[in-house]
Coordinates of C-alpha atoms in Angstrom, one line a residue:
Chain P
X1287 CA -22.9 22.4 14.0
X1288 CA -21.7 18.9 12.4
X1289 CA -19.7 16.9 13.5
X1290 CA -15.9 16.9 14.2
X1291 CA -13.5 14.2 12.6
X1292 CA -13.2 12.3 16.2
X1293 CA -17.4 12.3 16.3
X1294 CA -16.9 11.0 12.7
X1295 CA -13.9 8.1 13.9
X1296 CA -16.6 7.3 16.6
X1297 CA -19.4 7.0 14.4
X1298 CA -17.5 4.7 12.4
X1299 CA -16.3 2.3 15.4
X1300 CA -20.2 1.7 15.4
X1301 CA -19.6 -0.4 12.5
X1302 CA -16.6 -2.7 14.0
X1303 CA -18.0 -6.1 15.4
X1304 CA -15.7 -8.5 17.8
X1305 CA -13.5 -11.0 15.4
X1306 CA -12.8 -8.4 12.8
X1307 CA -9.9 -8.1 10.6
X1308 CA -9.8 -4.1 9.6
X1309 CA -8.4 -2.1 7.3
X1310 CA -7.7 1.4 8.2
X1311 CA -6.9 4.1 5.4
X1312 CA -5.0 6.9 6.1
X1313 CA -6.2 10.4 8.4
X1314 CA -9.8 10.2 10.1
X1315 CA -10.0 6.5 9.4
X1316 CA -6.7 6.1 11.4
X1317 CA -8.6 7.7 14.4
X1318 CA -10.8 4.8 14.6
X1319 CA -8.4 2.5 16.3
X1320 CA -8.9 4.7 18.9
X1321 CA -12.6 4.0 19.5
X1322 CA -12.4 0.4 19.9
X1323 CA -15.0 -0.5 22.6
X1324 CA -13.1 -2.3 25.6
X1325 CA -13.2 -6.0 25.6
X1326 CA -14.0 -6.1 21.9
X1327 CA -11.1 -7.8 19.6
X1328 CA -10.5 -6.4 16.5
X1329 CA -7.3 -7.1 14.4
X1330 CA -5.9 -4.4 12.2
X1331 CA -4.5 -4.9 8.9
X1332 CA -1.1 -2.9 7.2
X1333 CA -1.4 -3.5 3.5
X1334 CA 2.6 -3.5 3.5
X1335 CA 2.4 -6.9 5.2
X1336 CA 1.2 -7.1 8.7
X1337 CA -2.0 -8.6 11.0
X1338 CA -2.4 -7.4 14.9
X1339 CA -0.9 -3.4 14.3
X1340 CA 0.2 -1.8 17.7
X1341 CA 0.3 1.4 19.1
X1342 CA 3.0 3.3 18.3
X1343 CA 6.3 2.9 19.7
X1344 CA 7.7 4.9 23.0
X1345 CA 10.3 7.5 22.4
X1346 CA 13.6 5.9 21.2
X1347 CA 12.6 2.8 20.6
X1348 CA 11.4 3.3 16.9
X1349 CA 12.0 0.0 14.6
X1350 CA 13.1 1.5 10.5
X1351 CA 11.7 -2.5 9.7
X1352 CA 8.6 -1.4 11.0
X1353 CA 6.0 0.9 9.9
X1354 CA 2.4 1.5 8.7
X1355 CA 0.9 1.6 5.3
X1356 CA 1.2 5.4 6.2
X1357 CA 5.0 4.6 7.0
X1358 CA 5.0 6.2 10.4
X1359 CA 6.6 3.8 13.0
X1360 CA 4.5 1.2 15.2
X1361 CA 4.5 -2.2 17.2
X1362 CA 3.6 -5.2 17.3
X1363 CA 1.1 -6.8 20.1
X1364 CA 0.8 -10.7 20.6
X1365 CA -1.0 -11.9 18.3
X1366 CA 1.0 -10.0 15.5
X1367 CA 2.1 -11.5 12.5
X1368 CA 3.7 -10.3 9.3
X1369 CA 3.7 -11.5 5.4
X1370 CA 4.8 -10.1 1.7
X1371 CA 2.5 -7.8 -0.1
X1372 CA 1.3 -10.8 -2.4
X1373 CA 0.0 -12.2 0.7
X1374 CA -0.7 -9.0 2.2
X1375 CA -3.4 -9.2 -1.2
X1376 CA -4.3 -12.1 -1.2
X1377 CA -6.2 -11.5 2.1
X1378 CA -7.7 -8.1 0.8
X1379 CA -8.5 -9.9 -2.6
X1380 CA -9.9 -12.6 -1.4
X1381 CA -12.8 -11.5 1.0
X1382 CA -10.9 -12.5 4.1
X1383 CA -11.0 -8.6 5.5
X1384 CA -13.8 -8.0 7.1
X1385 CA -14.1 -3.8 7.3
X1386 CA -12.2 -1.3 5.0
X1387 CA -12.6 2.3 6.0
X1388 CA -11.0 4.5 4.0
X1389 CA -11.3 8.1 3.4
X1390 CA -13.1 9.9 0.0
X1391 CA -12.8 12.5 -2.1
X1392 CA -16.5 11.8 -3.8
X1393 CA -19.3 9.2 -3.6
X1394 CA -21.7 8.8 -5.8
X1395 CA -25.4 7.2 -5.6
X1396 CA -24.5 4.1 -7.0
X1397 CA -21.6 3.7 -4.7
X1398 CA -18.8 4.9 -7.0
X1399 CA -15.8 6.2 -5.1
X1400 CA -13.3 8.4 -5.7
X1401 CA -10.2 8.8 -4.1
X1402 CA -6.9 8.8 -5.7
X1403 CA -6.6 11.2 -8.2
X1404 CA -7.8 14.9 -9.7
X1405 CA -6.6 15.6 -13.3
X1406 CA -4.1 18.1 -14.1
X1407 CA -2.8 18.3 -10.2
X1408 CA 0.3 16.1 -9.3
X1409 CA -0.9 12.7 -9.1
X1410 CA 0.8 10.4 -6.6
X1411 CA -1.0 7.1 -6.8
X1412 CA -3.7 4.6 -5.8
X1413 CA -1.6 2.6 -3.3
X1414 CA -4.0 -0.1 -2.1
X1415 CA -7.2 1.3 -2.3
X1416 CA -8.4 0.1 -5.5
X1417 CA -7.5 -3.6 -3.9
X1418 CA -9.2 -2.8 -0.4
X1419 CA -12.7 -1.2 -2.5
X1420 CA -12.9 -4.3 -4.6
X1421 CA -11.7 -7.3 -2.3
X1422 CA -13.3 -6.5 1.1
X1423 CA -16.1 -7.1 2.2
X1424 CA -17.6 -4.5 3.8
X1425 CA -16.1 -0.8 2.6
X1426 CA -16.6 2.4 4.6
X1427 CA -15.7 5.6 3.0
X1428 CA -15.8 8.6 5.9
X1429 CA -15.4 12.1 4.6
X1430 CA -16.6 15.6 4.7
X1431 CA -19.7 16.2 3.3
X1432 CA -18.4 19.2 1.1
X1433 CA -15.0 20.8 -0.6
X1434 CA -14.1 23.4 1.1
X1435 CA -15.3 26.0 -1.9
X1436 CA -18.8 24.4 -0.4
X1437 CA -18.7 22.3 -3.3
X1438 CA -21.0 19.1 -2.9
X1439 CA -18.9 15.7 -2.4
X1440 CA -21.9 13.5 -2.2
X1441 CA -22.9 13.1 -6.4
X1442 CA -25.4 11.9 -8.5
X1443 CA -22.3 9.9 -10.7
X1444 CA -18.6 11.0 -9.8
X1445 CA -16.6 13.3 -12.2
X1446 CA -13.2 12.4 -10.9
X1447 CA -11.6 9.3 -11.9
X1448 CA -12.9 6.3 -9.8
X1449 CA -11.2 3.9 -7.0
X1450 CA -13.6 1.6 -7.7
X1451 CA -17.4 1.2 -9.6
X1452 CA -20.3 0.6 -7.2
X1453 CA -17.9 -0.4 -4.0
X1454 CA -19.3 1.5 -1.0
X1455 CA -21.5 0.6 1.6
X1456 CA -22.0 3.0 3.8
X1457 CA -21.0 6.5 3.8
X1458 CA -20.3 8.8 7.2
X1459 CA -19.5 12.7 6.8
X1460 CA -19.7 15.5 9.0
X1461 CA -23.1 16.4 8.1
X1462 CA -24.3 12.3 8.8
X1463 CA -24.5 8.3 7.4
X1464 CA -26.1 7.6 4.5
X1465 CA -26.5 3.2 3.1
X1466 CA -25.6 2.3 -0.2
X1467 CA -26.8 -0.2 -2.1
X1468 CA -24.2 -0.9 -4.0
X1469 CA -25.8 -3.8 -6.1
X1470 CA -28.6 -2.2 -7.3
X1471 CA -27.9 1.6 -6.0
X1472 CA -29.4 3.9 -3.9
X1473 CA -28.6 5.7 -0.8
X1474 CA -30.7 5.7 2.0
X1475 CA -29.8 8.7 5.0
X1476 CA -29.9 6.8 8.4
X1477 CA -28.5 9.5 10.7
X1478 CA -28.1 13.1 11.1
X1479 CA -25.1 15.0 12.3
X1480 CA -25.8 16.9 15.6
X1481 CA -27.4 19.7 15.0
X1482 CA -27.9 19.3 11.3
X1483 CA -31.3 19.7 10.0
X1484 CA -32.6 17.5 7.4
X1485 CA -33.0 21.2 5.2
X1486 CA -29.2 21.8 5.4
X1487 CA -28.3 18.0 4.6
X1488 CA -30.5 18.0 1.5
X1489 CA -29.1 21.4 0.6
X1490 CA -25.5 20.1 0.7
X1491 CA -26.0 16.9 -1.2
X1492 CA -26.4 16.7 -5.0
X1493 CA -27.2 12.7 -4.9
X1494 CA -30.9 11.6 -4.6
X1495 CA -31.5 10.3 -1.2
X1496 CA -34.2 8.0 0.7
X1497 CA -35.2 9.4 4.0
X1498 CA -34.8 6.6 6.8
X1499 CA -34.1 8.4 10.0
Chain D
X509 CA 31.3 -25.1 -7.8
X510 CA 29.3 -21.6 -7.8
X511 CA 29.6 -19.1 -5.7
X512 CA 27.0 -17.2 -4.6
X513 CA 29.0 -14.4 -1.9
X514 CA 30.1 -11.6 -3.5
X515 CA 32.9 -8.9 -1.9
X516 CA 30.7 -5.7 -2.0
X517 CA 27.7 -4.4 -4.0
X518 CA 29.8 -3.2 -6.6
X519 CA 31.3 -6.8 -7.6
X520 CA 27.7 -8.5 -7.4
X521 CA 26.2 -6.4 -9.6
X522 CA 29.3 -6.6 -12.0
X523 CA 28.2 -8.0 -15.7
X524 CA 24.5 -7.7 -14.7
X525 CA 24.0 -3.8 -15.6
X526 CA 22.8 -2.5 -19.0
X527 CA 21.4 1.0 -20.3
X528 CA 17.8 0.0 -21.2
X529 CA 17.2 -2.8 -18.5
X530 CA 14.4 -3.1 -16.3
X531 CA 15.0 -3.6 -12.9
X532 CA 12.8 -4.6 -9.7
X533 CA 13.5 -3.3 -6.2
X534 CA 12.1 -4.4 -3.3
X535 CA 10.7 -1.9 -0.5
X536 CA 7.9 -0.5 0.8
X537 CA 8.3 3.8 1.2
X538 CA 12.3 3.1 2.8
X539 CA 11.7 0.2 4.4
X540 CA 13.4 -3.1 3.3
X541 CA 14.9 -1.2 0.3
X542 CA 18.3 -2.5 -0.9
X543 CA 20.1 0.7 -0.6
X544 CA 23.4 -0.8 -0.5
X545 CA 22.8 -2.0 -3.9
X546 CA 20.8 1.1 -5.3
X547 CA 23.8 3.5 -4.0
X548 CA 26.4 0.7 -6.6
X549 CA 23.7 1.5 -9.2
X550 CA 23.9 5.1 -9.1
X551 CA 28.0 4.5 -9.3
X552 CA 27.9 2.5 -11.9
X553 CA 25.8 5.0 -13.9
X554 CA 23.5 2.5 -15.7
X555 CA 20.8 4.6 -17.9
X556 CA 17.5 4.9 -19.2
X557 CA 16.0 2.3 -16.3
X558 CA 12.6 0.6 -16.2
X559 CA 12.1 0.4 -12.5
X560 CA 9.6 -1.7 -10.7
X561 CA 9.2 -0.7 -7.1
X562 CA 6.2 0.2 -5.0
X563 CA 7.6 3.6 -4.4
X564 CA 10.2 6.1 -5.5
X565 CA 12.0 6.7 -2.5
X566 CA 12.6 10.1 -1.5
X567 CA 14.7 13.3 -2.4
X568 CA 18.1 12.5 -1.6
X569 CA 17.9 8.2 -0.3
X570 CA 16.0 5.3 -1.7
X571 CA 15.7 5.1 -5.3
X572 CA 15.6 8.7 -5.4
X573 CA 19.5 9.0 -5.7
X574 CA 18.8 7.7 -9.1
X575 CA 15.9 9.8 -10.0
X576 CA 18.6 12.9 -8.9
X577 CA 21.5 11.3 -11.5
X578 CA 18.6 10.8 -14.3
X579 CA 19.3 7.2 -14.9
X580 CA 15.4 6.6 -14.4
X581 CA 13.1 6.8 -17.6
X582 CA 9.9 5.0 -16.2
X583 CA 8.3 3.8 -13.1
X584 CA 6.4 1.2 -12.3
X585 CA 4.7 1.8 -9.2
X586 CA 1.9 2.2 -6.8
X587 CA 2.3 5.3 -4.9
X588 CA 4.9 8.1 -5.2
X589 CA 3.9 10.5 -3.2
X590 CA 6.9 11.2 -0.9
X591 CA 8.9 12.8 -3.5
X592 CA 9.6 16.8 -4.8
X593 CA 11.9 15.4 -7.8
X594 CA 9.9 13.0 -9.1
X595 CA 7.0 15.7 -9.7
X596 CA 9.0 17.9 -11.1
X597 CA 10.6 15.3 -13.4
X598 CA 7.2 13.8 -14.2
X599 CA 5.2 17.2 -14.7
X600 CA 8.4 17.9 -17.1
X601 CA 8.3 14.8 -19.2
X602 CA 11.2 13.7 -18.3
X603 CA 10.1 10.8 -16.2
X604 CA 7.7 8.3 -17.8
X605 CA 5.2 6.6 -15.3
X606 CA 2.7 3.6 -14.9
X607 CA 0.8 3.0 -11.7
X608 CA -0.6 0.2 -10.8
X609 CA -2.8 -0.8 -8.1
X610 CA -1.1 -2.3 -4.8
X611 CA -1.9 -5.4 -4.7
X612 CA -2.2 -5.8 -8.4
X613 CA 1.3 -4.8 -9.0
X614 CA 2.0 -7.1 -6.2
X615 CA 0.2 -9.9 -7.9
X616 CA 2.0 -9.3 -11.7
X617 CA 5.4 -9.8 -9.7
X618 CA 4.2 -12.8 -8.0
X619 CA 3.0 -14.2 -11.3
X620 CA 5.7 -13.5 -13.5
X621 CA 8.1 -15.1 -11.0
X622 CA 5.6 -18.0 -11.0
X623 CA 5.7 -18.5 -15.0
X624 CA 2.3 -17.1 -15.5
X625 CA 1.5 -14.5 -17.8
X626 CA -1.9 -13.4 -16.9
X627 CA -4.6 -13.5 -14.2
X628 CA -7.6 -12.0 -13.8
X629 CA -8.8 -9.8 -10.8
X630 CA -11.9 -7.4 -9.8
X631 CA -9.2 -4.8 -8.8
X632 CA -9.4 -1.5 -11.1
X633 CA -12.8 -2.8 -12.8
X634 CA -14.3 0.3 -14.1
X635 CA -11.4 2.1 -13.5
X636 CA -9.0 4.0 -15.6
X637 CA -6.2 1.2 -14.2
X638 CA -9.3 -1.2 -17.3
X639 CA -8.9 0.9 -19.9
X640 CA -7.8 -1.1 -23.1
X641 CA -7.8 -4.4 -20.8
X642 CA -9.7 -7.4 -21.8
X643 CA -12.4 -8.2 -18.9
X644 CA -13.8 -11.2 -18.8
X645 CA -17.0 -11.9 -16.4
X646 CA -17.2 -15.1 -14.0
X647 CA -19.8 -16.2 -11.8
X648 CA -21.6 -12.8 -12.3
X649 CA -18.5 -10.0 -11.1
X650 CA -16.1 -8.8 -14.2
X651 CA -13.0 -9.0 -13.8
X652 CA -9.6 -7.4 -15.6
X653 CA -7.0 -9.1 -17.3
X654 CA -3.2 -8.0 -15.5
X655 CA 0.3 -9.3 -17.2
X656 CA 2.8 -10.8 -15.1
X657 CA 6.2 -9.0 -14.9
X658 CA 9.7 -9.9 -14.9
X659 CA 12.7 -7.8 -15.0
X660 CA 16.3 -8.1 -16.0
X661 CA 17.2 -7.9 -12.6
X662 CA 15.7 -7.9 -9.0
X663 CA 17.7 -5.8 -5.9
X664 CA 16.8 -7.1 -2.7
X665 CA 17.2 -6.6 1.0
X666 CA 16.9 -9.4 3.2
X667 CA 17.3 -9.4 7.0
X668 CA 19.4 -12.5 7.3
X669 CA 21.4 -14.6 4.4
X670 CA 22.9 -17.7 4.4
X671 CA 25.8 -18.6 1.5
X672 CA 23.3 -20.8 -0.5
X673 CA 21.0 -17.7 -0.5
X674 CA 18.3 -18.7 1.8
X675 CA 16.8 -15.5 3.0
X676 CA 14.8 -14.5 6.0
X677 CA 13.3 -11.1 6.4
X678 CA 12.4 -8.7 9.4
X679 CA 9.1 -7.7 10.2
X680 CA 7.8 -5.3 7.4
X681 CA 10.7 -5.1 5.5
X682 CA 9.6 -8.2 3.8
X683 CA 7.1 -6.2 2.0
X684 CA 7.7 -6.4 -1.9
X685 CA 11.2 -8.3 -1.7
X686 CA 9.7 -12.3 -1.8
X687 CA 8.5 -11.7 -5.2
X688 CA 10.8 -9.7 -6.7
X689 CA 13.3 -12.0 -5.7
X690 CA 11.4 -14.8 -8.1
X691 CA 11.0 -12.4 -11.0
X692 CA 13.9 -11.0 -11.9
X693 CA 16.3 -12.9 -14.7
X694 CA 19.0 -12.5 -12.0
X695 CA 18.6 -11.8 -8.6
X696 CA 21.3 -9.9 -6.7
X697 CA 20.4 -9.9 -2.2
X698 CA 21.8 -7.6 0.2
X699 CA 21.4 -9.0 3.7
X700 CA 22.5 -7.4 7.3
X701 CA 23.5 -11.0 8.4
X702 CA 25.5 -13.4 6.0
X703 CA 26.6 -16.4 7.4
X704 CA 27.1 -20.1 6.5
X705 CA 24.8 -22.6 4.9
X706 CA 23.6 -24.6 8.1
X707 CA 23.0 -21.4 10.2
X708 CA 19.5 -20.7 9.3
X709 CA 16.6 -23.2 10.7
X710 CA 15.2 -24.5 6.9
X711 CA 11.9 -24.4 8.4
X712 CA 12.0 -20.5 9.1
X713 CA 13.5 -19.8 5.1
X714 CA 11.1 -16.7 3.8
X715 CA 13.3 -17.2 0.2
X716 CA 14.8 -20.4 -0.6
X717 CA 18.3 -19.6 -2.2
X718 CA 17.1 -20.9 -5.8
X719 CA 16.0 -17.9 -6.2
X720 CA 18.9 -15.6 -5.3
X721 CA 21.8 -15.8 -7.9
X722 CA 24.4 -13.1 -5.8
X723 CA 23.8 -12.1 -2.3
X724 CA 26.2 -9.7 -0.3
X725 CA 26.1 -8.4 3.3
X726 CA 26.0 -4.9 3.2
X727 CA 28.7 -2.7 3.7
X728 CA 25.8 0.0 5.8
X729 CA 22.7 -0.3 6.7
X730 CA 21.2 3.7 7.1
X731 CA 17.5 2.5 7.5
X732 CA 16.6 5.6 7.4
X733 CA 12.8 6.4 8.7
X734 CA 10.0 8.2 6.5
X735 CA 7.9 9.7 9.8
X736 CA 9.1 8.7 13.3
X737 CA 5.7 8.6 14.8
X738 CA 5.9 7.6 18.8
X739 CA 4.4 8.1 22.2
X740 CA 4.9 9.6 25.5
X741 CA 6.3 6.7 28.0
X742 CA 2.8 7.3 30.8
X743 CA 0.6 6.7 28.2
X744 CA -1.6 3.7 28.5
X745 CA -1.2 1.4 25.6
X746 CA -3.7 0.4 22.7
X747 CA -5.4 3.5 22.7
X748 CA -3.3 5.7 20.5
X749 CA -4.1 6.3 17.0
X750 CA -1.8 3.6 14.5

């Protein structure tokens, strides 16, 4: 038992607050729009140049002039604007973002992240994420807790290239949450999956951990 | 007196095209490219092309009709995911490549249009994007030294165009094409809508025309869409996934 990638999404609603601007990277993180508690107001940011990101369109009414950082077709809502990608920067940059929360390939103890690229496979680019990891905020990375091959994810130092050095905050997988310290480093665990024992956890995870469940 | 208008994307890019050059095109994935212009390009068989664009288009549209005629020798870019040729053509060595993060990429354009040569930002800091870049530390956080960039020419899509060359954009197909349209020793604009000076409210300019040296309406607009992503009509709004 662990849990899925919409118990994850949910997990990491937990961390939205009302008034936040958001960044949402692409696959589980996407899924978080959809755990927005009613009545709270949250603003999502497109890094290609847009504030207030809608649902996505009905059926035949796709707009080519507007998409997603992911490029898949959406709307706009009311309070909607849109901007060039200097400004689009500008407000990642600058600390005016509230909440990235982006996928990972590895964390590390000290709040290194990896996530763009593994050496010798096809390589096809940071897009924004080195911007969103060192501008906003407050950075989320949500992730499985191992490769597939069982591999762990979660690492003393990273041995893939880094997004960014010492940049995450707070770390949810399928197997549970761990803080970051990303000032001084140090990873505290805060939660437990369902179903996951602190035994397995420990197992699974190569990086030194404080218990604080 | 000058004149801006130009018959087709052919005649506006006349005189402007060189093997060697380095070029700028706005977009972001296909939208807001200039394809009008990018299709001339690939007719006009400049080589050997520096081009600046946040992506690579895709097999067979976008920028990636040029990749297919081999007039492109390096990228400049942030992501280029989207694309079969340009792995093959990279993995080959045949296709040169520089990426650059986002926003910082956005940034050099914005500065080199802006006559600054360098800035400084935390983005890529202990990252391979640092290597053999000066850092410099203020107020306690490092930060890396970027270049600003320029290019021999900028190809840009605009929504709407007026004869002086005061642009507006649509939605987010303004994306890259503001800078670029500042950074490029000439600037040539494709537009859906050209119409007279006097048409466009001055207060709603995105570009202001001193920046656009040739600007056509284009002959087709394909717009063509990376992933058509929609919902069912009896769902309840706000509570899909974006």
């Amino acid at each position: 038992m662990a849990w899925t990638r919409e118990d994850m999404a949910a997990r990491a609603a937990l961390e939205l607050q009302d008034g936040f601007y958001v960044n949402l990277g692409i696959g589980i993180p996407t899924l978080v729009a959809n755990y927005i508690p009613d009545g709270m107001s949250v603003t999502l940011q497109s890094e290609n140049g847009m504030l207030g990101m809608g649902p996505f369109p009905f059926e035949g009414e796709a707009d080519a002039d507007l998409i997603n950082a992911g490029k898949q077709t959406i709307t706009e809502l009311a309070q909607s604007s849109y901007f060039s990608s200097s400004d689009s920067f500008a407000m990642i940059r600058g600390g005016h973002i509230n909440l990235s929360i982006l996928g990972g390939m590895q964390v590390a103890e000290n709040g290194d992240l990896a996530n763009w690229m593994v050496p010798g496979k096809m390589v096809k680019g940071m897009g924004g994420a080195m911007d969103l990891v060192a501008g906003v905020r407050r950075v989320v990375v949500v992730m499985d807790h191992c490769e597939k091959t069982g591999a762990p994810k979660v690492l003393k130092r990273c041995n893939l290239p880094l997004t960014g050095a010492g940049v995450v905050d707070l770390l949810i997988t399928d197997l549970g949450v761990f803080e970051i310290d990303r000032k001084v480093g140090g990873m505290r665990l805060t939660a437990l999956a369902t179903g996951v024992s602190l035994d397995e956890i420990t197992a699974k995870t190569e990086a030194e951990f404080v218990v604080a469940l | 007196m000058v004149q801006k208008v130009h018959a087709d994307a052919e005649a506006a890019l006349a005189g402007l095209l060189f093997d060697g050059m380095t070029v700028m095109a706005g977009g972001f994935g296909l939208c807001g490219i200039p394809e009008n212009l990018i299709a001339a390009m690939r007719l006009a068989g400049v080589r050997d092309l520096t081009v600046i664009s946040n992506n690579c288009g895709i097999d067979g549209f976008g920028l990636g009709i040029l990749l297919e005629s081999g007039q492109i020798k390096k990228m400049i870019s942030s992501y280029v995911g989207e694309n079969k040729l340009f792995e093959k053509l990279y993995l080959s060595g045949e296709l040169e490549l520089e990426f650059n993060p986002q926003g910082t990429l956005a940034e050099r354009i914005r500065a080199g249009g802006a006559g600054i040569p360098a800035f400084f930002t935390k983005t890529g800091v202990g990252t391979l994007v640092s290597e053999g870049k000066e850092i410099r530390n203020f107020d306690g956080d490092d930060y890396v030294m970027e270049r600003g960039l320029v290019a021999d020419l900028s190809i840009i899509k605009a929504w709407k165009g007026d004869t002086e060359g005061n642009l507006i954009y649509r939605k987010t197909a303004r994306n890259f094409n503001p800078m670029m349209a500042t950074a490029g020793k000439a600037c040539v604009v494709e537009v859906e809508h050209l119409v007279e000076s006097g048409q466009l409210d001055p207060d709603h300019i995105h570009t202001p025309g001193i920046y656009v040296d040739r600007i056509i309406a284009g002959a087709r607009f394909e717009k063509r869409i990376e992933r058509v992503t929609t919902r069912p009509r009896d769902t309840a709004p706000g509570k899909e996934a974006v």
